Every structure is written in C-alpha cells, then in structure tokens.
C-alpha cells in the first residue's frame, strides 16, 4: 500500500487551498472528496464570493486576506480570470457592529477607504434607499471572486504540483497513533504521516469536541440589468443590530442577494430547497434598500454555513492527535481566505512554523472534556 505524507479530507475551498499548498511544498498528498468539486452540496459554490479588507468581523483577518489576495493573483496569472474589483460599501448605524468593525479594521491596517454619511451615499449611489441616521464605509479594492473557477484553479494547480485527487469517494472514519494516520473510505484504507480534516458541513461527523451548527442559507439572483459593477458596488447592510443583508452587482445573471446568517439548522445531504418564503424575505429587504433590484427571479440556491459559536475559524492541530489538523469551519466567511488558510494548514501538517499566527483559530477554545 502506498503511503502518503498527508491525506486531505474535503476538497472545497479550504481543502483545495490545503492540498495545493502541501503539493507545492513537495509533499506526497492525497485529496479525497465524496463528490466531484465544484459541486452545490456544501459551501464553495454560488458563482461569486466577496473579498474585502475592511473586515468587520475582526481586524485579525486583514493580514490573512492580504496574503490571499497575493495568492489569488498568482493563480489568476496562470489561467482564467478569478476575480473582479467592484468596491464594497458597508452600511448601517455608525455605532453598529458592521460599520464600527469595518472602520476598526480599515484604520488598524491602513486599508484605503472612505467614510460617508447618508447624504454622501445617496449622492454617489442614488438607487440606494439609505436612511438619514445611517452611514457607510466604502472600500475601493474589494471585489468578487468567481467561486467555481477559483476552486478549479486551486485543485488544478494542486494536481500539476503532484497531488493525487480522488473524488466520489466518501470517508467513513479515521484513526491516528504515534506512527501515523489511517483513513477509511467506502472503497479502501489509506495510510499517511498526517491528516487534514477540511470537510465543511461534514466536519462534525469526523471531529468530536467541536460545537458546530450547520446553517441553511438561501441566495437569490434577481433581474437588474442597470445595476452592473460599473454602477453598483457590493453592499453589506446591517439593517438591524447584528442582522446583515448583502448584495452583489449584476454580472450578467442578475443581482445576487441574501441574508447573512438567520438560516435554519440543517444536516448536510438533507437540505430543504429554496421556497417562496425565502424569496419573500429577501424581496422585503431589497424593497427597503434597493428597489431597482426587485426584478424577476432568475435563480435561487442553497448554501451551507458551518458555524462555530464565536463565528471565527478553526485552523489547528487536533488536541488529541498531533498528526491531525482541523481546517475551518469558516462560519460563512471563509472562501476568500482559501489559499492563505491552505498555507497555514500545510505548515501545521508538515510540522513547520506558519508565517501567520494561527493562535486565534485554536481548537482548544471549544474542546470539551
């Protein structure tokens, strides 16, 4: 039986970033996925993902996203277009979590941005119905990653660097001891020196001790031909305390709009399809903020968030098995970081010192018993 330096379970964005980084470091790496990425069963689909630096979630992510920008640019130089700059506008109460958080990240890391009052927002984007007591922060460099193309680029580059990728093969379990790890799939058993678990919404089936919640999200695309990226930026709007609605400009298939979080708990593989109540909730918010995008429905899709209680990532060695690295769950905001998180994961799996500090993403903050 051939032995690998590392097996990566899950080839979505995080696993794709990890398998690429491992292969580029010269490791003999095997990547496994129960489906054939890109697919629509997890968290790495939906045409586009946001990339931004004025990061309202926490300033600690800014160095990581800057590294990701560099790595996406390297990948794009080798193949198809992977992202488009559009700018991003964060809206809400000036003291609210989104706007205050974006402002803190922008100021702490010298992110190029503009702070705008409601009148200035309406003057620049008159189609936005911004209340007088709200304000905005505009980040010029932000843009959209093309999700499926990005994932294909990560996996394609990994394959070119020597990674072995096996899809349509579900993992049933794993074990680890002082000599290495074993991974059992529905077909066979694999042996390796190290293991990376990047299974997205299936992580809870493979990793005990993490209090995870898989959340069903619904994304809609509405006809809005006048709201292309030349005119309309990405918008993230905190319309009530802790409640965020986002939309992206029309790239030819409609304005993409969704509520960030607020979804029901779901089990991977048994997710309820989009329904009329999902569309009604999204349209109600569009009518308040951007009536010009309240056109005919083009498409609706589900996506899964795998959430930790504090909304931050897990990128760390398993507390009970030093040869096992747990990668993410991303809590609904991880795609943009994929190649940079992949480097962190690869360094941990190979026993190297990461260039960026993974301490904020420690497994131990959730470990039980």
Tab-separated table of C-alpha atoms in Angstrom:
chain	number	residue	atom	x	y	z
A	1	UNK	CA	0.000	0.000	0.000
A	2	UNK	CA	1.336	3.405	-0.961
A	3	UNK	CA	1.843	5.744	1.991
A	4	UNK	CA	1.290	9.485	1.706
A	5	UNK	CA	2.838	12.360	3.586
A	6	UNK	CA	-0.642	13.775	4.105
A	7	UNK	CA	-4.265	12.976	3.306
A	8	UNK	CA	-6.696	15.901	2.956
A	9	UNK	CA	-10.367	15.090	3.510
A	10	UNK	CA	-12.642	17.542	1.717
A	11	UNK	CA	-11.820	19.401	-1.481
A	12	UNK	CA	-13.921	22.505	-1.123
A	13	UNK	CA	-12.205	25.889	-0.850
A	14	UNK	CA	-10.338	25.187	2.392
A	15	UNK	CA	-9.316	21.667	1.448
A	16	UNK	CA	-8.428	22.826	-2.044
A	17	UNK	CA	-6.160	25.502	-0.607
A	18	UNK	CA	-4.553	22.949	1.710
A	19	UNK	CA	-3.924	20.288	-0.925
A	20	UNK	CA	-2.424	22.919	-3.230
A	21	UNK	CA	-0.091	24.276	-0.546
A	22	UNK	CA	1.003	20.789	0.524
A	23	UNK	CA	1.749	19.712	-3.033
A	24	UNK	CA	3.657	22.903	-3.755
A	25	UNK	CA	5.809	22.200	-0.696
A	26	UNK	CA	6.757	18.862	-2.234
A	27	UNK	CA	4.590	16.652	-0.029
A	28	UNK	CA	3.106	13.414	-1.325
A	29	UNK	CA	-0.530	14.362	-0.798
A	30	UNK	CA	-3.852	12.668	-1.425
A	31	UNK	CA	-7.064	14.686	-1.572
A	32	UNK	CA	-10.430	12.980	-1.041
A	33	UNK	CA	-13.989	14.225	-1.575
A	34	UNK	CA	-17.327	12.442	-1.507
A	35	UNK	CA	-18.466	14.495	-4.515
A	36	UNK	CA	-16.696	15.931	-7.574
A	37	UNK	CA	-15.846	19.588	-6.870
A	38	UNK	CA	-17.013	22.111	-7.727
A	39	UNK	CA	-20.476	20.986	-6.643
A	40	UNK	CA	-23.532	22.521	-4.979
A	41	UNK	CA	-23.736	20.365	-1.834
A	42	UNK	CA	-21.544	22.385	0.510
A	43	UNK	CA	-20.153	25.896	0.888
A	44	UNK	CA	-17.906	26.580	-2.117
A	45	UNK	CA	-20.398	27.295	-4.901
A	46	UNK	CA	-22.753	30.099	-5.907
A	47	UNK	CA	-20.764	31.820	-8.689
A	48	UNK	CA	-19.248	34.588	-6.586
A	49	UNK	CA	-17.723	35.254	-3.170
A	50	UNK	CA	-16.723	38.562	-1.617
A	51	UNK	CA	-13.121	39.538	-0.960
A	52	UNK	CA	-12.524	42.590	1.239
A	53	UNK	CA	-10.009	44.021	3.702
A	54	UNK	CA	-12.088	46.390	5.862
A	55	UNK	CA	-13.118	43.287	7.720
A	56	UNK	CA	-15.918	43.982	10.171
A	57	UNK	CA	-15.641	40.509	11.720
A	58	UNK	CA	-12.217	41.287	13.273
A	59	UNK	CA	-9.022	43.136	12.300
A	60	UNK	CA	-7.043	39.926	12.870
A	61	UNK	CA	-8.217	38.672	9.451
A	62	UNK	CA	-6.669	41.525	7.465
A	63	UNK	CA	-3.113	40.108	7.165
A	64	UNK	CA	-4.622	36.772	6.148
A	65	UNK	CA	-6.808	38.278	3.428
A	66	UNK	CA	-3.861	40.301	2.119
A	67	UNK	CA	-1.891	37.093	1.697
A	68	UNK	CA	-4.931	35.575	-0.017
A	69	UNK	CA	-5.062	38.497	-2.477
A	70	UNK	CA	-1.453	37.748	-3.454
A	71	UNK	CA	-2.099	34.048	-3.893
A	72	UNK	CA	-5.274	34.541	-5.940
A	73	UNK	CA	-3.282	36.907	-8.175
A	74	UNK	CA	-0.626	34.211	-8.657
A	75	UNK	CA	-3.272	31.693	-9.642
A	76	UNK	CA	-5.021	34.133	-11.956
A	77	UNK	CA	-1.755	34.863	-13.761
A	78	UNK	CA	-1.666	31.201	-14.773
A	79	UNK	CA	-5.189	30.790	-16.101
A	80	UNK	CA	-8.752	32.137	-16.288
A	81	UNK	CA	-9.979	35.277	-14.592
A	82	UNK	CA	-10.669	34.582	-10.934
A	83	UNK	CA	-11.847	37.902	-9.541
A	84	UNK	CA	-13.183	41.333	-10.393
A	85	UNK	CA	-12.740	44.539	-8.446
A	86	UNK	CA	-16.068	46.247	-7.717
A	87	UNK	CA	-15.591	48.082	-4.428
A	88	UNK	CA	-17.665	47.291	-1.344
A	89	UNK	CA	-19.947	49.519	0.704
A	90	UNK	CA	-20.723	48.690	4.337
A	91	UNK	CA	-23.902	50.409	5.545
A	92	UNK	CA	-25.624	50.734	8.881
A	93	UNK	CA	-25.794	52.511	12.192
A	94	UNK	CA	-22.473	54.370	12.656
A	95	UNK	CA	-22.057	52.634	16.011
A	96	UNK	CA	-23.306	49.253	14.802
A	97	UNK	CA	-21.137	46.136	14.687
A	98	UNK	CA	-20.661	46.094	10.918
A	99	UNK	CA	-19.690	49.707	10.395
A	100	UNK	CA	-17.663	50.038	13.598
A	101	UNK	CA	-15.877	46.769	12.841
A	102	UNK	CA	-15.084	47.734	9.254
A	103	UNK	CA	-13.800	51.098	10.450
A	104	UNK	CA	-11.589	49.441	13.090
A	105	UNK	CA	-10.005	47.083	10.543
A	106	UNK	CA	-9.527	49.829	7.973
A	107	UNK	CA	-7.827	52.158	10.434
A	108	UNK	CA	-5.730	49.468	12.134
A	109	UNK	CA	-4.305	48.203	8.839
A	110	UNK	CA	-4.351	51.374	6.702
A	111	UNK	CA	-6.937	49.976	4.285
A	112	UNK	CA	-7.827	52.529	1.604
A	113	UNK	CA	-11.397	53.587	2.329
A	114	UNK	CA	-13.892	56.461	2.518
A	115	UNK	CA	-16.282	57.165	5.373
A	116	UNK	CA	-19.582	58.585	4.121
A	117	UNK	CA	-22.704	59.982	5.722
A	118	UNK	CA	-26.153	59.092	4.388
A	119	UNK	CA	-26.337	62.081	2.059
A	120	UNK	CA	-22.968	61.234	0.521
A	121	UNK	CA	-24.044	57.619	-0.011
A	122	UNK	CA	-27.262	58.691	-1.719
A	123	UNK	CA	-25.376	61.224	-3.829
A	124	UNK	CA	-22.997	58.599	-5.185
A	125	UNK	CA	-25.466	55.711	-5.429
A	126	UNK	CA	-28.918	57.302	-5.732
A	127	UNK	CA	-30.610	53.925	-6.200
A	128	UNK	CA	-29.794	53.016	-2.562
A	129	UNK	CA	-32.530	53.968	-0.090
A	130	UNK	CA	-30.315	54.901	2.837
A	131	UNK	CA	-31.940	56.263	5.988
A	132	UNK	CA	-30.707	59.604	7.293
A	133	UNK	CA	-29.312	58.148	10.517
A	134	UNK	CA	-27.152	55.609	8.697
A	135	UNK	CA	-23.643	55.899	7.308
A	136	UNK	CA	-21.301	53.984	5.046
A	137	UNK	CA	-17.712	52.912	4.567
A	138	UNK	CA	-16.534	52.345	1.001
A	139	UNK	CA	-13.527	50.131	0.295
A	140	UNK	CA	-12.204	50.552	-3.247
A	141	UNK	CA	-10.113	47.387	-3.583
A	142	UNK	CA	-12.852	44.921	-2.626
A	143	UNK	CA	-14.361	42.683	-5.249
A	144	UNK	CA	-15.843	39.368	-6.271
A	145	UNK	CA	-14.115	36.021	-6.582
A	146	UNK	CA	-15.596	33.637	-9.143
A	147	UNK	CA	-16.157	30.708	-6.823
A	148	UNK	CA	-16.227	27.692	-9.101
A	149	UNK	CA	-13.349	28.970	-11.229
A	150	UNK	CA	-11.294	29.652	-8.094
A	151	UNK	CA	-11.855	26.154	-6.757
A	152	UNK	CA	-10.955	24.613	-10.106
A	153	UNK	CA	-7.778	26.712	-10.157
A	154	UNK	CA	-6.761	25.557	-6.658
A	155	UNK	CA	-7.325	21.889	-7.472
A	156	UNK	CA	-5.806	22.165	-10.938
A	157	UNK	CA	-2.654	23.746	-9.547
A	158	UNK	CA	-2.501	21.068	-6.851
A	159	UNK	CA	-2.700	18.348	-9.474
A	160	UNK	CA	0.023	19.954	-11.550
A	161	UNK	CA	2.225	20.064	-8.443
A	162	UNK	CA	1.794	16.331	-7.948
A	163	UNK	CA	-1.240	15.952	-5.683
A	164	UNK	CA	-3.407	12.882	-6.202
A	165	UNK	CA	-7.092	13.796	-6.122
A	166	UNK	CA	-9.808	11.178	-5.727
A	167	UNK	CA	-13.416	12.314	-5.934
A	168	UNK	CA	-16.681	10.483	-5.484
A	169	UNK	CA	-15.169	8.656	-2.512
A	170	UNK	CA	-16.672	9.273	0.925
A	171	UNK	CA	-14.591	8.987	4.089
A	172	UNK	CA	-16.105	6.735	6.762
A	173	UNK	CA	-13.612	7.273	9.572
A	174	UNK	CA	-10.008	7.780	10.618
A	175	UNK	CA	-7.579	6.838	13.355
A	176	UNK	CA	-4.191	8.128	14.496
A	177	UNK	CA	-1.342	6.890	16.638
A	178	UNK	CA	2.329	7.667	17.129
A	179	UNK	CA	3.242	6.150	13.782
A	180	UNK	CA	0.758	7.989	11.571
A	181	UNK	CA	-2.876	8.052	10.480
A	182	UNK	CA	-5.282	5.719	8.716
A	183	UNK	CA	-8.247	6.933	6.670
A	184	UNK	CA	-11.064	4.554	5.799
A	185	UNK	CA	-13.271	5.328	2.816
A	186	UNK	CA	-16.158	3.482	1.244
A	187	UNK	CA	-13.577	1.843	-1.055
A	188	UNK	CA	-10.333	1.263	0.830
A	189	UNK	CA	-7.921	2.379	3.552
A	190	UNK	CA	-5.138	4.954	3.145
A	191	UNK	CA	-2.082	5.443	5.343
A	192	UNK	CA	-0.222	8.707	5.855
A	193	UNK	CA	2.043	10.622	8.187
A	194	UNK	CA	-0.542	13.389	8.669
A	195	UNK	CA	-4.219	14.103	8.097
A	196	UNK	CA	-6.124	17.305	7.313
A	197	UNK	CA	-9.855	17.364	8.014
A	198	UNK	CA	-11.451	20.081	5.884
A	199	UNK	CA	-14.873	18.529	5.421
A	200	UNK	CA	-17.004	21.664	5.750
A	201	UNK	CA	-20.524	20.762	6.922
A	202	UNK	CA	-19.425	17.128	7.375
A	203	UNK	CA	-16.748	18.128	9.910
A	204	UNK	CA	-18.934	17.223	12.905
A	205	UNK	CA	-19.099	13.631	11.648
A	206	UNK	CA	-15.298	13.376	11.686
A	207	UNK	CA	-14.230	15.622	14.600
A	208	UNK	CA	-15.631	15.273	18.103
A	209	UNK	CA	-15.408	18.120	20.590
A	210	UNK	CA	-16.326	20.988	18.264
A	211	UNK	CA	-19.755	22.568	18.898
A	212	UNK	CA	-20.730	23.192	15.287
A	213	UNK	CA	-24.018	24.268	13.754
A	214	UNK	CA	-24.697	23.762	10.054
A	215	UNK	CA	-26.920	26.555	8.784
A	216	UNK	CA	-29.036	26.593	5.632
A	217	UNK	CA	-28.617	29.758	3.591
A	218	UNK	CA	-30.577	30.765	0.502
A	219	UNK	CA	-29.168	33.002	-2.207
A	220	UNK	CA	-31.291	34.635	-4.913
A	221	UNK	CA	-30.496	36.272	-8.242
A	222	UNK	CA	-32.911	38.961	-9.479
A	223	UNK	CA	-33.048	40.705	-12.832
A	224	UNK	CA	-31.441	44.157	-12.577
A	225	UNK	CA	-29.696	44.971	-15.884
A	226	UNK	CA	-28.972	48.575	-14.878
A	227	UNK	CA	-27.011	47.548	-11.767
A	228	UNK	CA	-23.799	46.214	-13.234
A	229	UNK	CA	-20.415	46.558	-11.492
A	230	UNK	CA	-19.639	49.840	-13.251
A	231	UNK	CA	-22.548	51.414	-11.372
A	232	UNK	CA	-23.269	49.266	-8.329
A	233	UNK	CA	-20.752	48.052	-5.701
A	234	UNK	CA	-21.025	45.144	-3.334
A	235	UNK	CA	-23.267	46.228	-0.459
A	236	UNK	CA	-23.268	44.833	3.085
A	237	UNK	CA	-26.087	46.419	5.067
A	238	UNK	CA	-26.628	45.971	8.789
A	239	UNK	CA	-30.354	46.690	8.699
A	240	UNK	CA	-30.915	45.811	12.371
A	241	UNK	CA	-28.449	45.077	15.184
A	242	UNK	CA	-26.458	42.012	14.195
A	243	UNK	CA	-28.546	41.365	11.075
A	244	UNK	CA	-26.750	41.749	7.748
A	245	UNK	CA	-28.130	41.672	4.228
A	246	UNK	CA	-25.758	41.640	1.278
A	247	UNK	CA	-25.990	42.024	-2.460
A	248	UNK	CA	-23.583	41.984	-5.369
A	249	UNK	CA	-23.874	43.739	-8.732
A	250	UNK	CA	-25.305	42.116	-11.840
A	251	UNK	CA	-22.544	40.314	-13.730
A	252	UNK	CA	-24.949	39.097	-16.397
A	253	UNK	CA	-27.097	36.742	-14.353
A	254	UNK	CA	-28.817	39.207	-12.036
A	255	UNK	CA	-28.126	40.907	-8.726
A	256	UNK	CA	-27.202	38.323	-6.112
A	257	UNK	CA	-28.888	38.964	-2.757
A	258	UNK	CA	-29.042	37.108	0.540
A	259	UNK	CA	-29.349	37.428	4.272
A	260	UNK	CA	-26.074	36.687	6.076
A	261	UNK	CA	-26.930	34.069	8.703
A	262	UNK	CA	-30.508	33.847	10.082
A	263	UNK	CA	-30.901	30.451	8.406
A	264	UNK	CA	-32.351	27.308	9.926
A	265	UNK	CA	-30.233	24.443	11.225
A	266	UNK	CA	-29.717	21.763	8.593
A	267	UNK	CA	-27.972	18.460	8.024
A	268	UNK	CA	-25.687	18.094	5.009
A	269	UNK	CA	-27.303	15.905	2.399
A	270	UNK	CA	-30.807	16.720	3.657
A	271	UNK	CA	-31.157	20.447	2.999
A	272	UNK	CA	-34.586	21.871	2.252
A	273	UNK	CA	-34.659	23.519	-1.212
A	274	UNK	CA	-35.421	27.239	-1.618
A	275	UNK	CA	-39.065	28.124	-1.129
A	276	UNK	CA	-41.389	31.105	-1.623
A	277	UNK	CA	-40.912	32.231	1.968
A	278	UNK	CA	-37.167	32.617	1.355
A	279	UNK	CA	-37.804	34.751	-1.709
A	280	UNK	CA	-40.359	36.888	0.142
A	281	UNK	CA	-37.920	37.635	2.972
A	282	UNK	CA	-35.180	38.649	0.525
A	283	UNK	CA	-37.540	40.777	-1.564
A	284	UNK	CA	-38.733	42.610	1.549
A	285	UNK	CA	-35.175	43.737	2.261
A	286	UNK	CA	-34.490	44.607	-1.376
A	287	UNK	CA	-37.608	46.770	-1.410
A	288	UNK	CA	-36.235	48.723	1.566
A	289	UNK	CA	-32.684	49.211	0.295
A	290	UNK	CA	-32.539	48.680	-3.456
A	291	UNK	CA	-35.968	48.640	-5.132
A	292	UNK	CA	-34.315	48.737	-8.562
A	293	UNK	CA	-33.125	45.152	-7.998
A	294	UNK	CA	-36.576	43.823	-7.112
A	295	UNK	CA	-36.988	42.274	-10.577
A	296	UNK	CA	-37.903	38.837	-11.821
A	297	UNK	CA	-36.304	35.923	-10.024
A	298	UNK	CA	-33.570	34.347	-12.120
A	299	UNK	CA	-32.430	31.613	-9.738
A	300	UNK	CA	-32.324	30.522	-6.094
A	301	UNK	CA	-29.819	28.182	-4.452
A	302	UNK	CA	-28.995	26.883	-1.016
A	303	UNK	CA	-25.545	27.097	0.560
A	304	UNK	CA	-24.333	25.808	3.918
A	305	UNK	CA	-22.553	27.699	6.662
A	306	UNK	CA	-20.702	25.581	9.219
A	307	UNK	CA	-20.675	27.841	12.265
A	308	UNK	CA	-18.612	27.925	15.420
A	309	UNK	CA	-20.171	29.631	18.469
A	310	UNK	CA	-17.922	32.694	18.163
A	311	UNK	CA	-18.027	32.936	14.364
A	312	UNK	CA	-14.268	32.503	13.965
A	313	UNK	CA	-12.321	29.783	12.167
A	314	UNK	CA	-10.702	26.645	13.491
A	315	UNK	CA	-7.242	26.051	12.000
A	316	UNK	CA	-5.266	23.946	14.443
A	317	UNK	CA	-3.847	20.566	15.281
A	318	UNK	CA	-6.349	18.244	16.896
A	319	UNK	CA	-5.795	18.455	20.685
A	320	UNK	CA	-5.726	14.679	20.985
A	321	UNK	CA	-3.778	13.861	17.825
A	322	UNK	CA	-0.786	15.984	16.844
A	323	UNK	CA	-0.707	14.455	13.371
A	324	UNK	CA	-4.255	15.636	12.590
A	325	UNK	CA	-5.105	19.204	11.529
A	326	UNK	CA	-8.665	20.524	11.641
A	327	UNK	CA	-9.223	23.209	8.992
A	328	UNK	CA	-12.025	25.770	9.351
A	329	UNK	CA	-15.187	25.623	9.830
A	330	UNK	CA	-15.499	29.039	8.294
A	331	UNK	CA	-18.787	30.301	9.791
A	332	UNK	CA	-19.925	31.715	6.458
A	333	UNK	CA	-16.979	33.999	5.664
A	334	UNK	CA	-14.058	31.785	4.734
A	335	UNK	CA	-13.921	31.316	0.957
A	336	UNK	CA	-11.792	34.378	0.233
A	337	UNK	CA	-9.023	33.105	2.515
A	338	UNK	CA	-8.716	29.648	0.946
A	339	UNK	CA	-5.170	29.766	-0.484
A	340	UNK	CA	-3.805	31.579	2.589
A	341	UNK	CA	-5.519	29.244	5.070
A	342	UNK	CA	-4.176	26.420	2.909
A	343	UNK	CA	-0.648	27.600	3.662
A	344	UNK	CA	-1.342	27.657	7.411
A	345	UNK	CA	-2.780	24.168	7.234
A	346	UNK	CA	0.145	22.830	5.205
A	347	UNK	CA	2.669	24.250	7.641
A	348	UNK	CA	0.859	22.718	10.616
A	349	UNK	CA	0.538	19.342	8.897
A	350	UNK	CA	4.228	19.294	7.956
A	351	UNK	CA	5.449	20.453	11.370
A	352	UNK	CA	6.600	23.860	10.126
A	353	UNK	CA	6.196	27.280	11.723
A	354	UNK	CA	3.428	29.211	9.916
A	355	UNK	CA	4.263	32.676	8.597
A	356	UNK	CA	0.953	33.969	10.001
A	357	UNK	CA	-0.089	33.243	13.576
A	358	UNK	CA	-2.841	30.596	13.777
A	359	UNK	CA	-3.328	31.073	17.541
A	360	UNK	CA	-6.656	32.977	17.200
A	361	UNK	CA	-8.097	29.920	15.449
A	362	UNK	CA	-7.190	27.372	18.130
A	363	UNK	CA	-9.281	24.225	18.518
A	364	UNK	CA	-8.786	24.355	22.287
A	365	UNK	CA	-11.207	27.229	22.814
A	366	UNK	CA	-14.054	24.782	22.081
A	367	UNK	CA	-12.604	21.476	23.258
A	368	UNK	CA	-14.803	19.708	25.789
A	369	UNK	CA	-13.896	17.193	28.388
